[in-house]
mmCIF file of N, CA and C in Angstrom:
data_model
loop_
_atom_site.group_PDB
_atom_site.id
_atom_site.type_symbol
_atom_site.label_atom_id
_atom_site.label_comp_id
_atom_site.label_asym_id
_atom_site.label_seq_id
_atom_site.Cartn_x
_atom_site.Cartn_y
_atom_site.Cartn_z
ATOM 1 N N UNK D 1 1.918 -7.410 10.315
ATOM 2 C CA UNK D 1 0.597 -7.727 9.822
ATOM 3 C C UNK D 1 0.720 -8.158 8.368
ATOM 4 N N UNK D 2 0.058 -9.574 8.032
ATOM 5 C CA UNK D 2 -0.116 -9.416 6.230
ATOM 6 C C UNK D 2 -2.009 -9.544 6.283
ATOM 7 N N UNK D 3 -1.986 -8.977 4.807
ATOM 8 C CA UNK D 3 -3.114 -8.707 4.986
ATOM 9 C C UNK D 3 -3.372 -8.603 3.010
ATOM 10 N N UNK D 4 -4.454 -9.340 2.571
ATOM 11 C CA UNK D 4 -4.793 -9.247 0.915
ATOM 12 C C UNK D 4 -5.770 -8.449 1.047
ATOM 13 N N UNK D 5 -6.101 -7.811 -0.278
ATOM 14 C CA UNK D 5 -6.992 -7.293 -0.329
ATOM 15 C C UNK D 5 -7.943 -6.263 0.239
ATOM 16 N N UNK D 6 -8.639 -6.551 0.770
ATOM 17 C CA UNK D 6 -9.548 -5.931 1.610
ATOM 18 C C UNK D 6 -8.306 -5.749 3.088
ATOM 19 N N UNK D 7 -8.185 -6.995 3.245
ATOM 20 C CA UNK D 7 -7.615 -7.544 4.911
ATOM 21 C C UNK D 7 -6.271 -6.324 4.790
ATOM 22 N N UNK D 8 -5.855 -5.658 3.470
ATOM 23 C CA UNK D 8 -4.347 -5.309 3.520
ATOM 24 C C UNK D 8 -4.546 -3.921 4.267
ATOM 25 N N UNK D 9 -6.013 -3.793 3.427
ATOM 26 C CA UNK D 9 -6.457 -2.065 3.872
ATOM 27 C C UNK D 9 -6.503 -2.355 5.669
ATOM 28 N N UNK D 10 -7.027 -3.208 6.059
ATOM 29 C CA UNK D 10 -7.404 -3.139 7.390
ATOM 30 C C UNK D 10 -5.500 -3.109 8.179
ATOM 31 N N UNK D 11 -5.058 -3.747 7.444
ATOM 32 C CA UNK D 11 -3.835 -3.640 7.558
ATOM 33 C C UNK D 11 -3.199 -2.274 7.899
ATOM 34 N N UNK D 12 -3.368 -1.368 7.032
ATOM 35 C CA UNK D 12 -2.722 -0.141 6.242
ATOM 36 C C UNK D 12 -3.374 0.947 8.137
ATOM 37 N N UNK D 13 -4.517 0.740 7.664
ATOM 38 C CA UNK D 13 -5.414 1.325 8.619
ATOM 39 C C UNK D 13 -5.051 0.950 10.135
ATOM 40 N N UNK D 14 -4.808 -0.408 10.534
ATOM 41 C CA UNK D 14 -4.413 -0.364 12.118
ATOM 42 C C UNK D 14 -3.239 0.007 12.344
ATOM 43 N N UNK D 15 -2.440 0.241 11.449
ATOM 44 C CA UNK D 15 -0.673 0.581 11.299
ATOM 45 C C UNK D 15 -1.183 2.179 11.726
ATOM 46 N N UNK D 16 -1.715 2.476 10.660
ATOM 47 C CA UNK D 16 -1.725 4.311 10.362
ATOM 48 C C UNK D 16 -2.564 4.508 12.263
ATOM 49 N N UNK D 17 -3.811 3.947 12.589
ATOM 50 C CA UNK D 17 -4.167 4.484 13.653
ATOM 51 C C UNK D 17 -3.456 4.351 15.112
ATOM 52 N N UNK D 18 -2.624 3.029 14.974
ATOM 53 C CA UNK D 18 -1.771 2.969 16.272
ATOM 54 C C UNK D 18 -0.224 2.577 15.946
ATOM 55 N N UNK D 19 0.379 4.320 15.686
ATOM 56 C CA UNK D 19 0.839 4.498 15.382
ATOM 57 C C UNK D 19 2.303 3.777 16.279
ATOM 58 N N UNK D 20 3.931 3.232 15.772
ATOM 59 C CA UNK D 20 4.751 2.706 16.689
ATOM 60 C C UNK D 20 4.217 1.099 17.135
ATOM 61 N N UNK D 21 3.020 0.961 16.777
ATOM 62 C CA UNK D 21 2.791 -0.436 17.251
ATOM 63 C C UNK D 21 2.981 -1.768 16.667
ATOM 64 N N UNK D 22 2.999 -1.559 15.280
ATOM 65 C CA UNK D 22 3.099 -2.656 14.138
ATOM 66 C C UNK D 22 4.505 -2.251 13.230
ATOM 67 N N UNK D 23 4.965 -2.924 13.173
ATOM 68 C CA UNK D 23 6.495 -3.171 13.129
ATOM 69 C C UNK D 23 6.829 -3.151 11.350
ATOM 70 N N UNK D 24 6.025 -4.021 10.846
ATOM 71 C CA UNK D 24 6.009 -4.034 9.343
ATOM 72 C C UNK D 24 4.580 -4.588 8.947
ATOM 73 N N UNK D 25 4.337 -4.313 7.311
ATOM 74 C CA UNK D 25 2.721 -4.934 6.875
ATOM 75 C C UNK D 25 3.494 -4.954 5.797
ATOM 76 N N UNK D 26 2.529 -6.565 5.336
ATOM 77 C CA UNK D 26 2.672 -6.933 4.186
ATOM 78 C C UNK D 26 1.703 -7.177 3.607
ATOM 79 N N UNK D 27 1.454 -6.233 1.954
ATOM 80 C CA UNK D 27 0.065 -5.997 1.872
ATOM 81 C C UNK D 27 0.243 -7.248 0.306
ATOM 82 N N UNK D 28 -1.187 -7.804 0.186
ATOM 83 C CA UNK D 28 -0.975 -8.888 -1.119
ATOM 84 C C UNK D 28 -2.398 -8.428 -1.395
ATOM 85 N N UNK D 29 -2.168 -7.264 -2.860
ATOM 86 C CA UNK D 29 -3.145 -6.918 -3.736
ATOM 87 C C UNK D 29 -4.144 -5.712 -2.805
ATOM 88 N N UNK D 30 -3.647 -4.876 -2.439
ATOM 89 C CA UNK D 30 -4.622 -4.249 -0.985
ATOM 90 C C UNK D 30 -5.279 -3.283 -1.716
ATOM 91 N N UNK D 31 -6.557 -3.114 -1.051
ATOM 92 C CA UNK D 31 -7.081 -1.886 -1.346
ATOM 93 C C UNK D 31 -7.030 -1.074 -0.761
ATOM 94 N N UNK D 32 -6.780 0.150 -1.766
ATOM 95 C CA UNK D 32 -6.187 1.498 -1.125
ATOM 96 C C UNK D 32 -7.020 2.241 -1.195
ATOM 97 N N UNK D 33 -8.131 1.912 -1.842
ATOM 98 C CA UNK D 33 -8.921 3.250 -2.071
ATOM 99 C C UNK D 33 -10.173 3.114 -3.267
ATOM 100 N N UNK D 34 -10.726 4.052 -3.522
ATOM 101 C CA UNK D 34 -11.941 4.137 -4.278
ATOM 102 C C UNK D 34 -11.572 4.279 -5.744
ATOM 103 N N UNK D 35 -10.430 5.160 -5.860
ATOM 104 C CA UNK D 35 -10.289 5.735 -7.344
ATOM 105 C C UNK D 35 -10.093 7.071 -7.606
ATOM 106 N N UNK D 36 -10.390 8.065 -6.817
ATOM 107 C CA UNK D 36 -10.416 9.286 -6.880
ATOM 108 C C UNK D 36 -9.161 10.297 -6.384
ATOM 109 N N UNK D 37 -8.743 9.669 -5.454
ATOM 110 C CA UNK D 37 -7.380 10.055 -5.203
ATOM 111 C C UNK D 37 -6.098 9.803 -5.813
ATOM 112 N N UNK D 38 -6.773 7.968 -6.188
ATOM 113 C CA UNK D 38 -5.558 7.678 -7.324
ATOM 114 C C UNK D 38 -5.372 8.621 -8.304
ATOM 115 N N UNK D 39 -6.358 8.970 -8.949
ATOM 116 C CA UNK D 39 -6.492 9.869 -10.171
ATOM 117 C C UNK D 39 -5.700 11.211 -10.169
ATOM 118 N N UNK D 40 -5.905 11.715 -8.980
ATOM 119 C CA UNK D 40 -5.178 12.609 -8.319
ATOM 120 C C UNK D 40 -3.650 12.538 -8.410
ATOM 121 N N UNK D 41 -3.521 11.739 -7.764
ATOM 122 C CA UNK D 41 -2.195 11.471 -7.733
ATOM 123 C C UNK D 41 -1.380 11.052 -8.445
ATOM 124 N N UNK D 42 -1.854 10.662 -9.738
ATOM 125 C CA UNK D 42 -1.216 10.005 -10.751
ATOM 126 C C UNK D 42 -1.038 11.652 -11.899
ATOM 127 N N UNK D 43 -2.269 12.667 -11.553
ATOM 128 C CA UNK D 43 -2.085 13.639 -12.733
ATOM 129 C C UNK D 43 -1.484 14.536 -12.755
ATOM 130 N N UNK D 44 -0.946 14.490 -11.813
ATOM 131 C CA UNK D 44 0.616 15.133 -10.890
ATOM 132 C C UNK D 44 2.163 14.679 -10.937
ATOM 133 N N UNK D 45 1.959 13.177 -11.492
ATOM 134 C CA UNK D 45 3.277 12.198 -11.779
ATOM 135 C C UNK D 45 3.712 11.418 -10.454
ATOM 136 N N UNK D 46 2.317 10.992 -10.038
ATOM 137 C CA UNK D 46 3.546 10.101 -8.712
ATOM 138 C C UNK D 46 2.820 10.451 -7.171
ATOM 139 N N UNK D 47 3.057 9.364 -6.205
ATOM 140 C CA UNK D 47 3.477 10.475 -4.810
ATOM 141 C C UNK D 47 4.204 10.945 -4.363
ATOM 142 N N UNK D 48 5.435 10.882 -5.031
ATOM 143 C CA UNK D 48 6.409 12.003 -4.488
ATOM 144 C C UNK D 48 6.103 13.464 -4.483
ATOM 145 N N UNK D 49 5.517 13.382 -6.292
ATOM 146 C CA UNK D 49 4.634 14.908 -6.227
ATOM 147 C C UNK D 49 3.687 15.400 -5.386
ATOM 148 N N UNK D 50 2.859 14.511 -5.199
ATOM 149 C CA UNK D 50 1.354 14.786 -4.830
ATOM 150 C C UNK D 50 1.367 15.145 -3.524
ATOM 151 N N UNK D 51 0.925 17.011 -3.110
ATOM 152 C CA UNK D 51 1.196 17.441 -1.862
ATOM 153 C C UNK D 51 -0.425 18.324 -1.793
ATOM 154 N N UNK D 52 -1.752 17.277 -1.367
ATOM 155 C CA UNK D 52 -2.422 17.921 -1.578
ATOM 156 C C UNK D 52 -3.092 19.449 -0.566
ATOM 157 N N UNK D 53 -3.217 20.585 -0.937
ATOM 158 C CA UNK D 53 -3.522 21.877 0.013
ATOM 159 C C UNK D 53 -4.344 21.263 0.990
ATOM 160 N N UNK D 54 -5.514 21.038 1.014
ATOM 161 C CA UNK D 54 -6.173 20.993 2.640
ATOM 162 C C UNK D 54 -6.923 19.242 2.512
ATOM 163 N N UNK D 55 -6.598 18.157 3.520
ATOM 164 C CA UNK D 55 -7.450 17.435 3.251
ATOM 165 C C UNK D 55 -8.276 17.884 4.977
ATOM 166 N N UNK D 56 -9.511 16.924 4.465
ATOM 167 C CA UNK D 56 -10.664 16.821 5.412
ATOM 168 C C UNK D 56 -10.163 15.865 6.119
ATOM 169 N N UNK D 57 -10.176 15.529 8.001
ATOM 170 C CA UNK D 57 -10.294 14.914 8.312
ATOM 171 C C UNK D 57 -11.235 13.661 8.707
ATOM 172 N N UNK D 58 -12.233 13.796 7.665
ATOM 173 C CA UNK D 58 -13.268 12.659 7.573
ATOM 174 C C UNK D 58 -12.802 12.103 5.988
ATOM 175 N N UNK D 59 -11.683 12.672 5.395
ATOM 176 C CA UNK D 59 -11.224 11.834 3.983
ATOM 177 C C UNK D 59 -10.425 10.848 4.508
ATOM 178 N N UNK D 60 -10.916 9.907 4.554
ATOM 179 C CA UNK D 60 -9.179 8.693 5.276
ATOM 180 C C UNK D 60 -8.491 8.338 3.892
ATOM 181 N N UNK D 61 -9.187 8.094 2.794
ATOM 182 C CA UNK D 61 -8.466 7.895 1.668
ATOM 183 C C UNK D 61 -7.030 8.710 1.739
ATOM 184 N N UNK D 62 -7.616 10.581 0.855
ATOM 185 C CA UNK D 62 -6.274 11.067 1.046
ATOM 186 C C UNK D 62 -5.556 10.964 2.463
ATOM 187 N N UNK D 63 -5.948 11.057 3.500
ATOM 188 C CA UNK D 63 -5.508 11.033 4.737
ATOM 189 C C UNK D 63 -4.408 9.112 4.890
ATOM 190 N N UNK D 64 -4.852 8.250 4.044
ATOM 191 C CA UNK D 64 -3.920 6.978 4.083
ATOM 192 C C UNK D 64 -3.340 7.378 3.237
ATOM 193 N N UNK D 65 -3.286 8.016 2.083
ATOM 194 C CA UNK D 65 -2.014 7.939 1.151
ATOM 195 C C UNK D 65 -1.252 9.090 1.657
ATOM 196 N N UNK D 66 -1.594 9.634 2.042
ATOM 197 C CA UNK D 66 -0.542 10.725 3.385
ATOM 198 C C UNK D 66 0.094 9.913 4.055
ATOM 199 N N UNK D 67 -0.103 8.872 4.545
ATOM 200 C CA UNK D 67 0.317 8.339 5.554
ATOM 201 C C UNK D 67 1.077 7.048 5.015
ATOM 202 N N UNK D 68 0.872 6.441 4.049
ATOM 203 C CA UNK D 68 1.556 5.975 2.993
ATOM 204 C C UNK D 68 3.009 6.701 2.534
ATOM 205 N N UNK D 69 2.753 7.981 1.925
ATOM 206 C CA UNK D 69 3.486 8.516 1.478
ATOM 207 C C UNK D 69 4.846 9.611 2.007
ATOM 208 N N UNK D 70 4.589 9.401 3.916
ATOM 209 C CA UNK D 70 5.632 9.298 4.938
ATOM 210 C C UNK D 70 6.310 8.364 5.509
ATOM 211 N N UNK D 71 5.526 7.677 5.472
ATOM 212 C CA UNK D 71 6.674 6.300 5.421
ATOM 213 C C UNK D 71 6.985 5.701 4.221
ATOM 214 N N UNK D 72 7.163 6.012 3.271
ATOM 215 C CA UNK D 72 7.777 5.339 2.139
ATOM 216 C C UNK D 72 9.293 6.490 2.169
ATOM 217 N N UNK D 73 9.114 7.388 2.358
ATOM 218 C CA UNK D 73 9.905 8.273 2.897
ATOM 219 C C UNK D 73 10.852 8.298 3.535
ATOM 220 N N UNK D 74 10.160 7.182 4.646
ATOM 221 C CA UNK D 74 11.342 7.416 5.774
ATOM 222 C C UNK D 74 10.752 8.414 7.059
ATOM 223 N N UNK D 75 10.097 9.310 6.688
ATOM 224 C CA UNK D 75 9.894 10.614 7.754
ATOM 225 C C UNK D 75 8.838 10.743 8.900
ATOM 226 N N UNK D 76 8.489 9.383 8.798
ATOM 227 C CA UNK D 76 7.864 9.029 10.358
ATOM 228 C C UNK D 76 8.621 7.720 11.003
ATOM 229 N N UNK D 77 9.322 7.888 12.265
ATOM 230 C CA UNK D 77 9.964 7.066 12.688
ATOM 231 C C UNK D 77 8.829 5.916 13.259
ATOM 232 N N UNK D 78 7.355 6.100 13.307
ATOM 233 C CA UNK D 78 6.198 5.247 13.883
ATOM 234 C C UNK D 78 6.199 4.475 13.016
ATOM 235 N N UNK D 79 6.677 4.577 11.320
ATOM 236 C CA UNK D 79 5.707 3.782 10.256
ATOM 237 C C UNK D 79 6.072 2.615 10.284
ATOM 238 N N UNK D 80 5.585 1.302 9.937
ATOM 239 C CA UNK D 80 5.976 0.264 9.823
ATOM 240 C C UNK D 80 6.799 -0.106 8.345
ATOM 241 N N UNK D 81 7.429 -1.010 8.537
ATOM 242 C CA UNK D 81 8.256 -1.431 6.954
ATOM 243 C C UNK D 81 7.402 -2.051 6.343
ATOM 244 N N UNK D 82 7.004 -1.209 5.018
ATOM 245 C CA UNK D 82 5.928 -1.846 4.631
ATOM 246 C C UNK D 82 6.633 -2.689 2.785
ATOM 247 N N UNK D 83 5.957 -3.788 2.859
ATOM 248 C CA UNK D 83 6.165 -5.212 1.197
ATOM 249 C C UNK D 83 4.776 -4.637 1.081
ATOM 250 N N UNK D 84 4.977 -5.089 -0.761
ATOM 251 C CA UNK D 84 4.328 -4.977 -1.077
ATOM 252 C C UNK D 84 3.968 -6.155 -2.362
ATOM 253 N N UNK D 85 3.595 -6.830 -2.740
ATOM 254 C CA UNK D 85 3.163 -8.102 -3.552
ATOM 255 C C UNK D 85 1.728 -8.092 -4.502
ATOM 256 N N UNK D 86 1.826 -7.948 -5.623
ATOM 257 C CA UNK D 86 0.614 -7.831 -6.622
ATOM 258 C C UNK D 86 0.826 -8.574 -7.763
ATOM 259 N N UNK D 87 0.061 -8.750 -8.439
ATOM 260 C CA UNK D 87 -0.081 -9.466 -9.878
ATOM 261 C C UNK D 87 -0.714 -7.901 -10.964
ATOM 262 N N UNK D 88 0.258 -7.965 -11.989
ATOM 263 C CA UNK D 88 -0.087 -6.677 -12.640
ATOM 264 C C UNK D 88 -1.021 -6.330 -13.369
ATOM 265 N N UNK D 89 -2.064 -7.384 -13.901
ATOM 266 C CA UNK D 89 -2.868 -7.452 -14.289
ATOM 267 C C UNK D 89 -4.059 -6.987 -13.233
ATOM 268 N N UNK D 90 -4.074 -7.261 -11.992
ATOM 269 C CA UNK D 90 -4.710 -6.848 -10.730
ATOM 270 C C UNK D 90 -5.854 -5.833 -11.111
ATOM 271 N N UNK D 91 -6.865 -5.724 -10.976
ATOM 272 C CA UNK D 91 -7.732 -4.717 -11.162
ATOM 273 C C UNK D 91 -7.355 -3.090 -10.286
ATOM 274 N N UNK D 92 -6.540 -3.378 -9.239
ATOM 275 C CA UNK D 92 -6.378 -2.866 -8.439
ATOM 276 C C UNK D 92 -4.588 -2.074 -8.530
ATOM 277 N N UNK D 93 -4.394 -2.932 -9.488
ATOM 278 C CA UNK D 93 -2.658 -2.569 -10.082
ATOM 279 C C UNK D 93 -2.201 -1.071 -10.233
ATOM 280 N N UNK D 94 -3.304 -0.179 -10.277
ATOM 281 C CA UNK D 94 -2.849 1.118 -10.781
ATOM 282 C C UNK D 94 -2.526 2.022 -9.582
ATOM 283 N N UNK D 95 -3.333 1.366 -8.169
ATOM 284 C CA UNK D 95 -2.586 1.797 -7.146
ATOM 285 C C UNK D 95 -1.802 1.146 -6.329
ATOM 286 N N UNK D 96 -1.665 -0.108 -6.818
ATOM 287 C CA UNK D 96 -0.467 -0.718 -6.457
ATOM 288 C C UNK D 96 1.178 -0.073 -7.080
ATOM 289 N N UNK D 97 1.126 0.274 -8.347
ATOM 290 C CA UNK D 97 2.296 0.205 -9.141
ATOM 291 C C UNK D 97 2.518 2.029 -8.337
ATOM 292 N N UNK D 98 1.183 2.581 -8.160
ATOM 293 C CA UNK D 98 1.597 3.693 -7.236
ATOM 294 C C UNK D 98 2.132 3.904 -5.840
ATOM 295 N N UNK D 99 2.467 3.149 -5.197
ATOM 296 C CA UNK D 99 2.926 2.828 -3.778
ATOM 297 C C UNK D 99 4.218 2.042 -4.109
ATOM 298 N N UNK D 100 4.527 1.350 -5.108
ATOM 299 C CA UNK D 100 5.540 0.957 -5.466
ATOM 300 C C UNK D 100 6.914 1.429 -6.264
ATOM 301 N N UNK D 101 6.328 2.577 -6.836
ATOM 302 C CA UNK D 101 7.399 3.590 -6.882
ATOM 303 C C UNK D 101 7.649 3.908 -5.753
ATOM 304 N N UNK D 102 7.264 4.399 -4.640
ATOM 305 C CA UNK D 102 7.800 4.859 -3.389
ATOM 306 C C UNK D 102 8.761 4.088 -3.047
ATOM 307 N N UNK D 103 8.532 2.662 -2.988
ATOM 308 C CA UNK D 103 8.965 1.802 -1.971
ATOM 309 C C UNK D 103 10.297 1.558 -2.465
ATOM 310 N N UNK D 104 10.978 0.581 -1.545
ATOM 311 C CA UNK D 104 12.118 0.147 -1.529
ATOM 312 C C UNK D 104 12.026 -1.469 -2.964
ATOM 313 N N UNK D 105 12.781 -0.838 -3.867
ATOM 314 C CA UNK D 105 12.183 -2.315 -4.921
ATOM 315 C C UNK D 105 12.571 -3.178 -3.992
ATOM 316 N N UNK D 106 13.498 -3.834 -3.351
ATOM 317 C CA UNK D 106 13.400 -5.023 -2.617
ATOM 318 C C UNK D 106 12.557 -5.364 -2.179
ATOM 319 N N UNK D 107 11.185 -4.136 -1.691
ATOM 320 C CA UNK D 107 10.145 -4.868 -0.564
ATOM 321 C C UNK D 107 8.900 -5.071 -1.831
ATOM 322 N N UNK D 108 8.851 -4.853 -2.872
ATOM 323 C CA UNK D 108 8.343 -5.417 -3.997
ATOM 324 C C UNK D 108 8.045 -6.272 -4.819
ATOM 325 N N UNK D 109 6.933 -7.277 -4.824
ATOM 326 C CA UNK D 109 6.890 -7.770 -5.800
ATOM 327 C C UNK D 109 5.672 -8.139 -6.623
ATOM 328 N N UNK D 110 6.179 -8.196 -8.177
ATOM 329 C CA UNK D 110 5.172 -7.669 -9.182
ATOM 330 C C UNK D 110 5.296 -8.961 -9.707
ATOM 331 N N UNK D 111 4.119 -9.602 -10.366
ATOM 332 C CA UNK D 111 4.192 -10.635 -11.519
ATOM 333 C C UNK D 111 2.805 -10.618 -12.278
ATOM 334 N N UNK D 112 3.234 -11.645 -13.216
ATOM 335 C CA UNK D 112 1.742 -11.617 -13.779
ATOM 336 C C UNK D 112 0.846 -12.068 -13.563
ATOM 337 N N UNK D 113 -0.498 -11.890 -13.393
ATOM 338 C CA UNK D 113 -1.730 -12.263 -13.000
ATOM 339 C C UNK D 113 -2.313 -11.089 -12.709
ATOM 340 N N UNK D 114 -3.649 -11.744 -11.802
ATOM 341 C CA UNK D 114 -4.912 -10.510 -11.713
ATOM 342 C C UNK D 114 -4.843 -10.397 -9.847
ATOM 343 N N UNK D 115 -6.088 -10.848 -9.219
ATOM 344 C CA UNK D 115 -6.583 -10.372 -7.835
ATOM 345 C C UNK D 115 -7.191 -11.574 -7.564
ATOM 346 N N UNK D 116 -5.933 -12.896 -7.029
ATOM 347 C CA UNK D 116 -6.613 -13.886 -6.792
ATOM 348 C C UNK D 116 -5.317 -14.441 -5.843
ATOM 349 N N UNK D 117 -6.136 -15.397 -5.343
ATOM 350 C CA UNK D 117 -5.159 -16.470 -4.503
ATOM 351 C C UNK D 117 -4.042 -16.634 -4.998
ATOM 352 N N UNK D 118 -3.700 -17.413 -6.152
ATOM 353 C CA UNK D 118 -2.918 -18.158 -6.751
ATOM 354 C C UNK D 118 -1.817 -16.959 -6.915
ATOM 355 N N UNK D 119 -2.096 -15.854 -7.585
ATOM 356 C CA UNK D 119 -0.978 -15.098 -7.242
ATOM 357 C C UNK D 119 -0.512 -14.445 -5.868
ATOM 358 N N UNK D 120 -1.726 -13.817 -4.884
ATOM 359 C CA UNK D 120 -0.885 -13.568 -4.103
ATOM 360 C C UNK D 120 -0.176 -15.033 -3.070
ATOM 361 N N UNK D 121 -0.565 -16.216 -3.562
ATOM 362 C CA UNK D 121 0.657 -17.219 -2.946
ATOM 363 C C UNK D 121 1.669 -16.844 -3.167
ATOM 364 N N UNK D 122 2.046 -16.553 -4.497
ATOM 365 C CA UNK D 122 3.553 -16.357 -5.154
ATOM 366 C C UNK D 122 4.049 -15.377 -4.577
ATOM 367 N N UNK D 123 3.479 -14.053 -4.791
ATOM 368 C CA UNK D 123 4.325 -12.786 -4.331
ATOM 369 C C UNK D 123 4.512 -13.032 -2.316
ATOM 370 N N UNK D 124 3.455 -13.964 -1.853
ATOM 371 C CA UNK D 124 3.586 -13.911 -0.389
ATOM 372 C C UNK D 124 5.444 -15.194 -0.056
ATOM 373 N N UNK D 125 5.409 -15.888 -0.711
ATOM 374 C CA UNK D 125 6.451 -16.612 -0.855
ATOM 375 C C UNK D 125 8.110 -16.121 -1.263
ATOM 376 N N UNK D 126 7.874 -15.140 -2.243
ATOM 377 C CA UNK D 126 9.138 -14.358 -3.224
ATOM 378 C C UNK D 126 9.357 -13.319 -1.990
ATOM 379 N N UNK D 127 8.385 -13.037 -1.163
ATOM 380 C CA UNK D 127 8.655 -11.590 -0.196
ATOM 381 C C UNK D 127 8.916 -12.468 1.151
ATOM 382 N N UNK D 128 8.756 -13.394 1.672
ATOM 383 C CA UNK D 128 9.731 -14.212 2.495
ATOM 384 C C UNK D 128 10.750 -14.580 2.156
ATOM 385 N N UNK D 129 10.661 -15.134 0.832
ATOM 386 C CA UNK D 129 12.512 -15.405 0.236
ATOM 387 C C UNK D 129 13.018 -14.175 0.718
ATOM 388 N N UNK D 130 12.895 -12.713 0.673
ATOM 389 C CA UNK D 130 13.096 -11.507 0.407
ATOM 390 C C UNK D 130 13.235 -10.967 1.802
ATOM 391 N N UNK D 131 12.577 -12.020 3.039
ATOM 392 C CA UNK D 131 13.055 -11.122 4.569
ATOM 393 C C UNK D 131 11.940 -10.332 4.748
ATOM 394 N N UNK D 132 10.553 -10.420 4.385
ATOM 395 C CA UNK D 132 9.302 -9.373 4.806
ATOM 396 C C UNK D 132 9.146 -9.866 6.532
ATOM 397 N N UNK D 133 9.254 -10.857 7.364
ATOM 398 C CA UNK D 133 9.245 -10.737 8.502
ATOM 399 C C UNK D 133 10.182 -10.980 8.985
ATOM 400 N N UNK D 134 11.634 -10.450 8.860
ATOM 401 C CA UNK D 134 12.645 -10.344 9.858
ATOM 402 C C UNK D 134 12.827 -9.142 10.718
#
């Protein structure tokens, strides 16, 4: 699956609900979330840290960065190989650059710009140079 923006979350989301079925996602600038979990997770140092005590199963937020944060891992054999492609300026950059520590830097890529076409062309191009659908 690739998927920008909005489309990446829908992305993130049909991976996480059918689970084994989608092979890899490639997300360009995705939204992950509202803000509140980021916050979370950042005041802890990271998601490697961030092991939160009880979530709600009506939170899908924390409940996707759970699910995020096992397959960046490795420790769900269902997860898909997930790229990741942003412009750092991105409004959205602060939970990008957070999913990107996880990841594999190869399946990464960062440049400059904001949350627009023109960049995610670039990073969608540099992450095929790079093997995102082999």
């Amino acid at each position: 699956f690739v998927g920008n923006s909005m489309g990446g979350l829908g992305s993130m989301l049909y991976a996480w609900k059918h689970p084994g079925v989608v092979r890899g996602i490639v997300l360009l600038g995705p939204f992950i979330g509202r803000g509140r979990v980021t916050r979370e997770i950042q005041k802890v140092g990271g998601l490697e840290a961030w092991n939160p005590v009880v979530v709600d199963t009506t939170d899908w937020e924390r409940q996707l960065w759970l699910w995020l944060k096992r397959c960046a891992a490795g420790s769900d054999p269902s997860c898909p190989k997930i790229f990741l492609g942003y412009g750092r300026a991105d409004r959205l950059a602060i939970e990008h650059e957070l999913l990107a520590q996880v990841l594999p830097p190869e399946n990464v890529v960062a440049i400059e710009g904001g949350h627009d076409w023109p960049i995610w062309r670039k990073v969608w191009g540099e992450l095929l140079r790079r093997g995102a659908l082999r």
